[in-house]
Short mmCIF file of C-alpha atoms (C1' of nucleotides) in Angstrom, two decimals:
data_model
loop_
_atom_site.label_atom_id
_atom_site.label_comp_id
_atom_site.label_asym_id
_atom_site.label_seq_id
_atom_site.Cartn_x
_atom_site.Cartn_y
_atom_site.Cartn_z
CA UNK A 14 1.87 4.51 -20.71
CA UNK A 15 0.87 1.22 -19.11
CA UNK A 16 2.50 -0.75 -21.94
CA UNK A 17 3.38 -4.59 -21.00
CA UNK A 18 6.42 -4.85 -22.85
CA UNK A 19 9.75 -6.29 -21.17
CA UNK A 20 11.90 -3.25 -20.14
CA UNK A 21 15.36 -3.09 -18.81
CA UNK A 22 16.25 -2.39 -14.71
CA UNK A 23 12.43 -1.65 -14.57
CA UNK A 24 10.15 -3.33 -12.06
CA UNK A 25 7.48 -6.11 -13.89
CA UNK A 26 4.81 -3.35 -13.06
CA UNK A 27 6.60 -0.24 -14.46
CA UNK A 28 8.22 2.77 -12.99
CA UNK A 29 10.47 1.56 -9.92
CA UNK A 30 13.91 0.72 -11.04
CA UNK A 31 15.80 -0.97 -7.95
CA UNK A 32 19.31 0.52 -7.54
CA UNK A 33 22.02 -0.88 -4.92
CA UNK A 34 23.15 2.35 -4.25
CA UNK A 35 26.06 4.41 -1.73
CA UNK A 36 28.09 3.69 0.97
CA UNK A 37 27.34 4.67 4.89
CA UNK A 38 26.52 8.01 4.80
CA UNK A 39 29.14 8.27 7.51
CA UNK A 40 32.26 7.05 5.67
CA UNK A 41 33.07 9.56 3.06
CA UNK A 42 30.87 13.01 1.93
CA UNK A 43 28.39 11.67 -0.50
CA UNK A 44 29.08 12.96 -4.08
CA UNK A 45 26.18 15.15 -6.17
CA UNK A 46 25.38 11.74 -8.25
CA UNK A 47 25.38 9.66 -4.95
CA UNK A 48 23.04 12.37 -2.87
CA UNK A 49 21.18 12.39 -6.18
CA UNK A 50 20.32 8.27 -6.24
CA UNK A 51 19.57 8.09 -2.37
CA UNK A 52 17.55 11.17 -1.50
CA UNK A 53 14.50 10.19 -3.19
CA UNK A 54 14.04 6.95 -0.97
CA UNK A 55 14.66 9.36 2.45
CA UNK A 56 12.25 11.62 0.27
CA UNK A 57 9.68 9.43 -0.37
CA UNK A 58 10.04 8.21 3.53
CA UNK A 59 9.35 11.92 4.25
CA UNK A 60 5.87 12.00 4.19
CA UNK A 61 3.77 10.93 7.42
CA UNK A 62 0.89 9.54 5.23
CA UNK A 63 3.45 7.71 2.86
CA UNK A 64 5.65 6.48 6.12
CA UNK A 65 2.05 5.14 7.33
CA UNK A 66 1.20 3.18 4.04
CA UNK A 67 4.52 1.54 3.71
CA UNK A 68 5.08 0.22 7.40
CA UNK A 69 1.45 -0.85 6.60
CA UNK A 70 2.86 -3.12 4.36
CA UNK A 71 6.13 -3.71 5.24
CA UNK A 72 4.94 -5.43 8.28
CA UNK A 73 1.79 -7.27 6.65
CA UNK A 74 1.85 -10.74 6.05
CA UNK A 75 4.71 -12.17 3.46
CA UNK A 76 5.51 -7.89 3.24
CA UNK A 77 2.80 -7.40 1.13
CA UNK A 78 -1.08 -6.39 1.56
CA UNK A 79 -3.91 -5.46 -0.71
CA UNK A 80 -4.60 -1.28 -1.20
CA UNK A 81 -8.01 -1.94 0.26
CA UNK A 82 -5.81 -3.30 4.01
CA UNK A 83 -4.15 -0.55 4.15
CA UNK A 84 -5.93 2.28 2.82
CA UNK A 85 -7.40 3.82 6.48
CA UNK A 86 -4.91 6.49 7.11
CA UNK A 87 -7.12 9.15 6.91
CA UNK A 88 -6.97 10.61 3.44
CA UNK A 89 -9.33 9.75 0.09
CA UNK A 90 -8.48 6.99 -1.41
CA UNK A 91 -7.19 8.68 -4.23
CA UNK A 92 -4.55 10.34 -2.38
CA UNK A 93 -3.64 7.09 -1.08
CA UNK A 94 -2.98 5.72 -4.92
CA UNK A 95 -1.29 8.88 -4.70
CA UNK A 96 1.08 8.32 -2.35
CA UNK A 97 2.05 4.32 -3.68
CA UNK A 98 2.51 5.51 -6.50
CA UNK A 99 5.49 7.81 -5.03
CA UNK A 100 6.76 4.79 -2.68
CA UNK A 101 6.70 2.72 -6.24
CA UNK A 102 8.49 5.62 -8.32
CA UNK A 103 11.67 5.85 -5.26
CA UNK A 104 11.56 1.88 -5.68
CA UNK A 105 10.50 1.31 -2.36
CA UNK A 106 7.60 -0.60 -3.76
CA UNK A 107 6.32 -2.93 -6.42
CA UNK A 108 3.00 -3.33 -7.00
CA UNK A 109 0.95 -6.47 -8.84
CA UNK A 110 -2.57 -6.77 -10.33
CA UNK A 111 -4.49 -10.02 -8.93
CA UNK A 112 -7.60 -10.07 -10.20
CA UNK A 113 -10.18 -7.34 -8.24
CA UNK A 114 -6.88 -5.94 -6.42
CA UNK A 115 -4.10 -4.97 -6.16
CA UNK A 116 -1.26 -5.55 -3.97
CA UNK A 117 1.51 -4.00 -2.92
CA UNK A 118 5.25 -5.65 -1.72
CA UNK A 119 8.64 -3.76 -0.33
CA UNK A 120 11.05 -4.12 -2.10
CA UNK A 121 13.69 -5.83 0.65
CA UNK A 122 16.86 -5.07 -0.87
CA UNK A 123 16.07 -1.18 -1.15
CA UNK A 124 15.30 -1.31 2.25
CA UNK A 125 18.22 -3.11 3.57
CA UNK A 126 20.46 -0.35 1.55
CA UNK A 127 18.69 2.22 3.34
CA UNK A 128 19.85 0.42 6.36
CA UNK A 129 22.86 0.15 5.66
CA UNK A 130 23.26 4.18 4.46
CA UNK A 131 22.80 4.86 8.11
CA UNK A 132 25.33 2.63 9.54
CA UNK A 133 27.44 4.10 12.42
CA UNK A 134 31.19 3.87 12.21
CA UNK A 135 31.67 0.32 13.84
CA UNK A 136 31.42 2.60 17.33
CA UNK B 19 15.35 33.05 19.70
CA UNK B 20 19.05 32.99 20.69
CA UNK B 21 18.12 32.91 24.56
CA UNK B 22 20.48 30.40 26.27
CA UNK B 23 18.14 29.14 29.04
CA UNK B 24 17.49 25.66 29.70
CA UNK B 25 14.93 23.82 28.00
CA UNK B 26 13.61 20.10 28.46
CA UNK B 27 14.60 17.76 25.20
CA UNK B 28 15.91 20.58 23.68
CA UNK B 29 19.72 21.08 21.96
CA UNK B 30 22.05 23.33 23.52
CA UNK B 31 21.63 25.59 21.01
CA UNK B 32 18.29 25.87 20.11
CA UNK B 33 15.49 23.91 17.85
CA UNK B 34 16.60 20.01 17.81
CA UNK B 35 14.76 17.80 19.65
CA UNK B 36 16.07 14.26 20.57
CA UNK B 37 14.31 11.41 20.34
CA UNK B 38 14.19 7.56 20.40
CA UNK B 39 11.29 6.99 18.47
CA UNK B 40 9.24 4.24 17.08
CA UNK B 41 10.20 0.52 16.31
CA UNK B 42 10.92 -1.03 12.58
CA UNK B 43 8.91 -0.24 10.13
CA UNK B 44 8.46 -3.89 9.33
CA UNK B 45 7.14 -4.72 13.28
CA UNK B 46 3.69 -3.09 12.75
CA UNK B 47 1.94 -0.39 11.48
CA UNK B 48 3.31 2.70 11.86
CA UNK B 49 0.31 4.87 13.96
CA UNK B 50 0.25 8.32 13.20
CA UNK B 51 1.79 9.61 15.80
CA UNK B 52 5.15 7.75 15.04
CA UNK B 53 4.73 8.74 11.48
CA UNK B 54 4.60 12.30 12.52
CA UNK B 55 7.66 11.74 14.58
CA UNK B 56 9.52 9.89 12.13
CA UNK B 57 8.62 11.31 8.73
CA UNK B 58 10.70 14.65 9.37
CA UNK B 59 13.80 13.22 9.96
CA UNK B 60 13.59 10.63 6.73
CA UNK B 61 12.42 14.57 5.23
CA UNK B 62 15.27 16.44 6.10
CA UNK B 63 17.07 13.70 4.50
CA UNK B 64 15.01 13.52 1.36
CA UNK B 65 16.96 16.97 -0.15
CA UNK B 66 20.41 15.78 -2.53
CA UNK B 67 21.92 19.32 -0.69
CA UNK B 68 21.17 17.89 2.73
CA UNK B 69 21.82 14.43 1.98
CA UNK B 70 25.32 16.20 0.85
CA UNK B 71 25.79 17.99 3.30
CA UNK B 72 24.45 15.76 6.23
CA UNK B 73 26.75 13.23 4.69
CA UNK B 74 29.71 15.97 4.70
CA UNK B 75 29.20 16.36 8.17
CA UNK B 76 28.86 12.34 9.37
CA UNK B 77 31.84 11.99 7.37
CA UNK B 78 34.32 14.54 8.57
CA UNK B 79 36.58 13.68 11.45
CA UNK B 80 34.90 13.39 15.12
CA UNK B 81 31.53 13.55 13.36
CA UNK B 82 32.09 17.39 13.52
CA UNK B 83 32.72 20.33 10.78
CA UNK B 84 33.02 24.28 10.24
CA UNK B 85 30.33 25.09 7.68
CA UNK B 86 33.46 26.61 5.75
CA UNK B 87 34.72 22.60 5.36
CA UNK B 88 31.07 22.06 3.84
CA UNK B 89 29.50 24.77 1.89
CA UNK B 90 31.11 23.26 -1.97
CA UNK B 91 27.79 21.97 -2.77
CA UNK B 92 27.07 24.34 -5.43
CA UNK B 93 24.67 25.83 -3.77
CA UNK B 94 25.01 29.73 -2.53
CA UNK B 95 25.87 30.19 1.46
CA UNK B 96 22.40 31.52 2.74
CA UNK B 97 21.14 28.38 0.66
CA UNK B 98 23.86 26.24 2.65
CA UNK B 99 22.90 27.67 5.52
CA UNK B 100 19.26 27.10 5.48
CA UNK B 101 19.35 23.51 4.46
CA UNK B 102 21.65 23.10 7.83
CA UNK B 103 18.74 25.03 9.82
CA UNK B 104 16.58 22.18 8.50
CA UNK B 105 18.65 19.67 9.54
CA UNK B 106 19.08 20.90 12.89
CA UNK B 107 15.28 21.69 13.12
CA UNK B 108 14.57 17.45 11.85
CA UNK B 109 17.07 16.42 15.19
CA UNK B 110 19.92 15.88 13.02
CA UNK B 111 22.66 17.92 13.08
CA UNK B 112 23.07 20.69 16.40
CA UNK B 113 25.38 23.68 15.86
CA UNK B 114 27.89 25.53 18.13
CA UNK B 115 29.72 28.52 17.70
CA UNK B 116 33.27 28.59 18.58
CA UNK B 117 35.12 32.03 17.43
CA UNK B 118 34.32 32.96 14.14
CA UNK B 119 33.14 29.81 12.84
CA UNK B 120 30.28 27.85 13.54
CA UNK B 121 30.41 23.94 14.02
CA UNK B 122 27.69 21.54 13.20
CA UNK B 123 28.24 17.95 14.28
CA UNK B 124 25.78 14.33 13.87
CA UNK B 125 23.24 13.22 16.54
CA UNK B 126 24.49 9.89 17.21
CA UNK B 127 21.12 8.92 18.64
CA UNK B 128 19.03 9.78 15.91
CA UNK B 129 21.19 8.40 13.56
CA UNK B 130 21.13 5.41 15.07
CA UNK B 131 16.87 5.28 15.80
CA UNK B 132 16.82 5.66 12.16
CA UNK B 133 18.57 2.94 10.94
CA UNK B 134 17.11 0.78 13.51
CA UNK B 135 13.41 1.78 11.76
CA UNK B 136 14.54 0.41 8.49
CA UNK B 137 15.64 -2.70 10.22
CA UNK B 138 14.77 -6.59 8.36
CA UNK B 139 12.50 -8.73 10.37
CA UNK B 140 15.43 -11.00 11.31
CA UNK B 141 15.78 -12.04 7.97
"C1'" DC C 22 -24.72 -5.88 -22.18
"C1'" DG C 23 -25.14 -2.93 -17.92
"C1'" DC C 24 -24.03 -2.68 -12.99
"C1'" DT C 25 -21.06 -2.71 -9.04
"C1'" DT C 26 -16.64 -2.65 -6.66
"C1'" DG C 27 -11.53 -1.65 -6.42
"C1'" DG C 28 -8.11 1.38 -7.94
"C1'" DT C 29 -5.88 4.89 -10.87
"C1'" DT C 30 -5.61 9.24 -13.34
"C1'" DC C 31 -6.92 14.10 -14.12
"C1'" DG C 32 -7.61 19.00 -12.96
"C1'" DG C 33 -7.42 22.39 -9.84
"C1'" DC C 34 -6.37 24.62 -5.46
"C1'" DG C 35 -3.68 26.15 -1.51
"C1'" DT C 36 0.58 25.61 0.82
"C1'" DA C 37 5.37 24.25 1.34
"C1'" DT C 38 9.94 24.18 -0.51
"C1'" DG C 39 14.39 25.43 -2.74
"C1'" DT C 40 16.83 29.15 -4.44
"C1'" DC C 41 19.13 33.59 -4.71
"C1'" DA C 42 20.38 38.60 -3.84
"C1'" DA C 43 20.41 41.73 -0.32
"C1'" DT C 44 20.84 42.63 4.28
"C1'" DA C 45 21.87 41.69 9.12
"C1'" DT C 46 24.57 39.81 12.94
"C1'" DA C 47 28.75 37.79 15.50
"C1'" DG C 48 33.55 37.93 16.36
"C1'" DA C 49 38.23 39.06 15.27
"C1'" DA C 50 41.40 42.39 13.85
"C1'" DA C 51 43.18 46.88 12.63
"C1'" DT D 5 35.52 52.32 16.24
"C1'" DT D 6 35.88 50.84 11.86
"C1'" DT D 7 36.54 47.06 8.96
"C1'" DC D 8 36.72 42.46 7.50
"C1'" DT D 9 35.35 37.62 7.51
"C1'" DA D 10 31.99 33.93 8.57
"C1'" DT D 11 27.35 32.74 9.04
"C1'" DA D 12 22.36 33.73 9.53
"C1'" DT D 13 18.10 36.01 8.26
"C1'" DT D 14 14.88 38.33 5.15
"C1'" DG D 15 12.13 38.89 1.04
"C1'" DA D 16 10.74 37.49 -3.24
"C1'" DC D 17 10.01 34.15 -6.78
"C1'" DA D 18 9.19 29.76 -9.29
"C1'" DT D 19 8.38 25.21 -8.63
"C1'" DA D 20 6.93 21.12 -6.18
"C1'" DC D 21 3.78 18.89 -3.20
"C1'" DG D 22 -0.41 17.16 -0.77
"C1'" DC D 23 -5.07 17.08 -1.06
"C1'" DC D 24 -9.71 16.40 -2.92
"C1'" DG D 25 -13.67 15.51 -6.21
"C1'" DA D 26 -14.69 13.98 -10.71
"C1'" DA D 27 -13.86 11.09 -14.24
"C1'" DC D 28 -11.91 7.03 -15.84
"C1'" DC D 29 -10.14 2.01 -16.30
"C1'" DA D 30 -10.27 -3.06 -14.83
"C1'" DA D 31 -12.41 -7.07 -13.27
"C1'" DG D 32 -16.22 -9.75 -11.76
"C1'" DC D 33 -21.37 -10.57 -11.94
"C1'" DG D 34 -26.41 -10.13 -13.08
#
DNA sequence: CGCTTGGTTCGGCGTATGTCAATATAGAAA
DNA sequence: TTTCTATATTGACATACGCCGAACCAAGCG
């Protein structure tokens, strides 16, 4: 499973392939394959412990912070693996060994698509 | 539950509260108060039905549709209609009867506070 | 090597969720 | 009123999800 090999539209870590993805969410219904390719991200948002963990990092320093920085959210510390392992898996994440720990980065381009899903109709 | 009396931050119909909520996710660490206000909106997203039919509704002229324009989701209609229960529940949609049919049309607001959330630090 | 610390994975448990068929309700129409 | 159409609610079921403790892996240190 944790093979180091190089593998295609897959993150250097593994599991978190990073997708540009849909238009507004306002401009046209969204098709089955579109709805299919966005709703994990909103899913993975969807979680009050997993919301915590990635504004955690998302506003750290340089948008990315060590497990142990950001692990006080009130559940064990295995849930918290958990749960960045889901924000990794909707690509909202990548995560990088460094020694003792590990750290965690957003993935900016996911985010700003995400933005952009919600866009009004230029008012 | 149908009563039509008037209640404070509450949709004309019933079940949809309105709020501003929270700054980006990037600013700071979300507390979890904010997370618990947040993380059922990004939820009620999170479904591909929803997302489809959220989408269906954002997208449809005046931000406004008859569940009848909607329900080809491939889904059955009580299914249809419960997913639109949760999206009215999350602060997303509100619904109005107006004859036979009922009407479910965008928040505006919370559309907007959500797209602000996933907002880049300036770039 | 064994020991300690940081993090992930596993197994199980209780609850939430998505789905449908059947039924109920709201209006319009006959 | 009876009937028909449009939508909502109920009840049941299978699956997914969040959570924890226990066990496990990875890296540094004696």
């Amino acid at each position: 499973m944790s093979n180091t090999q190089a593998m295609p539209q897959l993150d250097a870590d593994d599991g978190a392939v990073v997708v540009p993805c849909c238009p507004p969410l306002t401009e046209r219904p969204f098709t089955a394959a579109e709805a299919g390719t966005a709703a994990p991200m909103f899913k993975a948002l969807g979680d009050p412990i997993r919301l915590r963990l990635f504004s955690a990092v998302a506003s750290h320093e340089g948008g990315e912070a060590c497990v142990c920085d950001i692990s006080d959210v009130g559940v064990s510390q295995p849930t918290v693996s958990h749960h960045l392992k889901k924000l990794k898996e909707a690509g909202l994440l990548t995560s990088q060994r460094r020694g003792t720990w590990v750290y965690y980065r957003v993935e900016p381009s996911v985010l700003a698509a995400m933005g952009k899903l919600l866009t009004m109709p230029a008012a």
